């Protein structure tokens, strides 16, 4: 199955919305990225919670990018 990396999506959005921002300033950490998009905080470093937190972040990033399919995210 196709793999979607939320860090790559965050970099893509960052390059579109803040092209002058250095790559090391982008919120690529799961907790920082969730805060940047107004998502609630979860307890970190628990496999199930991290998976849910990442899935929620993915849904937000997909919407921000206007992607309807996985192919749209490439």
mmCIF file of C-alpha atoms in Angstrom:
data_model
loop_
_atom_site.group_PDB
_atom_site.id
_atom_site.type_symbol
_atom_site.label_atom_id
_atom_site.label_comp_id
_atom_site.label_asym_id
_atom_site.label_seq_id
_atom_site.Cartn_x
_atom_site.Cartn_y
_atom_site.Cartn_z
ATOM 1 C CA UNK A 1 0.000 0.000 0.000
ATOM 2 C CA UNK A 2 1.103 3.604 -0.522
ATOM 3 C CA UNK A 3 2.864 5.272 2.390
ATOM 4 C CA UNK A 4 2.101 8.865 3.323
ATOM 5 C CA UNK A 5 4.627 10.653 5.536
ATOM 6 C CA UNK A 6 3.054 13.491 7.520
ATOM 7 C CA UNK A 7 6.490 15.125 7.889
ATOM 8 C CA UNK A 8 6.758 15.329 4.087
ATOM 9 C CA UNK A 9 3.263 16.828 3.931
ATOM 10 C CA UNK A 10 4.245 19.404 6.548
ATOM 11 C CA UNK A 11 7.337 20.312 4.507
ATOM 12 C CA UNK A 12 5.213 20.615 1.376
ATOM 13 C CA UNK A 13 2.723 22.913 3.104
ATOM 14 C CA UNK A 14 5.579 24.920 4.627
ATOM 15 C CA UNK A 15 7.199 25.457 1.248
ATOM 16 C CA UNK A 16 3.868 26.658 -0.160
ATOM 17 C CA UNK A 17 2.792 28.883 2.725
ATOM 18 C CA UNK A 18 6.117 30.070 4.141
ATOM 19 C CA UNK A 19 8.750 29.710 1.389
ATOM 20 C CA UNK A 20 11.290 31.891 3.231
ATOM 21 C CA UNK A 21 11.099 29.870 6.457
ATOM 22 C CA UNK A 22 14.154 27.628 6.972
ATOM 23 C CA UNK A 23 13.288 23.920 6.891
ATOM 24 C CA UNK A 24 14.538 23.460 10.467
ATOM 25 C CA UNK A 25 11.890 25.922 11.692
ATOM 26 C CA UNK A 26 8.945 23.851 10.414
ATOM 27 C CA UNK A 27 6.907 22.050 13.110
ATOM 28 C CA UNK A 28 7.769 18.473 12.063
ATOM 29 C CA UNK A 29 7.423 17.032 15.568
ATOM 30 C CA UNK A 30 3.973 15.444 16.025
ATOM 31 C CA UNK A 31 3.091 17.477 19.116
ATOM 32 C CA UNK A 32 4.297 20.791 17.638
ATOM 33 C CA UNK A 33 2.524 20.129 14.349
ATOM 34 C CA UNK A 34 -0.742 19.315 16.133
ATOM 35 C CA UNK A 35 -0.489 22.525 18.162
ATOM 36 C CA UNK A 36 0.214 24.515 14.990
ATOM 37 C CA UNK A 37 -3.070 23.255 13.533
ATOM 38 C CA UNK A 38 -5.099 23.668 16.719
ATOM 39 C CA UNK A 39 -5.460 19.969 17.470
ATOM 40 C CA UNK A 40 -5.723 18.790 21.090
ATOM 41 C CA UNK A 41 -2.690 17.405 22.880
ATOM 42 C CA UNK A 42 -2.421 13.700 23.646
ATOM 43 C CA UNK A 43 -0.077 11.704 25.823
ATOM 44 C CA UNK A 44 2.949 11.039 23.656
ATOM 45 C CA UNK A 45 4.880 7.802 23.117
ATOM 46 C CA UNK A 46 1.947 5.410 23.282
ATOM 47 C CA UNK A 47 1.553 3.445 20.045
ATOM 48 C CA UNK A 48 -2.246 3.671 19.785
ATOM 49 C CA UNK A 49 -2.438 7.304 20.863
ATOM 50 C CA UNK A 50 0.378 8.303 18.491
ATOM 51 C CA UNK A 51 -1.382 6.496 15.622
ATOM 52 C CA UNK A 52 -4.655 8.316 16.314
ATOM 53 C CA UNK A 53 -2.870 11.660 16.722
ATOM 54 C CA UNK A 54 -1.044 11.139 13.418
ATOM 55 C CA UNK A 55 -4.259 10.126 11.639
ATOM 56 C CA UNK A 56 -6.012 13.274 12.859
ATOM 57 C CA UNK A 57 -3.084 15.410 11.738
ATOM 58 C CA UNK A 58 -3.104 13.663 8.349
ATOM 59 C CA UNK A 59 -6.780 14.535 7.854
ATOM 60 C CA UNK A 60 -6.059 18.206 8.567
ATOM 61 C CA UNK A 61 -3.033 18.276 6.258
ATOM 62 C CA UNK A 62 -5.000 16.562 3.497
ATOM 63 C CA UNK A 63 -7.656 19.235 3.746
ATOM 64 C CA UNK A 64 -5.097 22.062 3.785
ATOM 65 C CA UNK A 65 -3.545 20.651 0.600
ATOM 66 C CA UNK A 66 -6.958 20.121 -1.005
ATOM 67 C CA UNK A 67 -6.144 16.470 -1.652
ATOM 68 C CA UNK A 68 -9.043 14.117 -2.242
ATOM 69 C CA UNK A 69 -7.026 10.988 -3.020
ATOM 70 C CA UNK A 70 -3.647 9.564 -2.067
ATOM 71 C CA UNK A 71 -2.475 10.284 -5.603
ATOM 72 C CA UNK A 72 -3.191 13.998 -4.977
ATOM 73 C CA UNK A 73 -0.629 13.955 -2.163
ATOM 74 C CA UNK A 74 2.326 13.021 -4.364
#
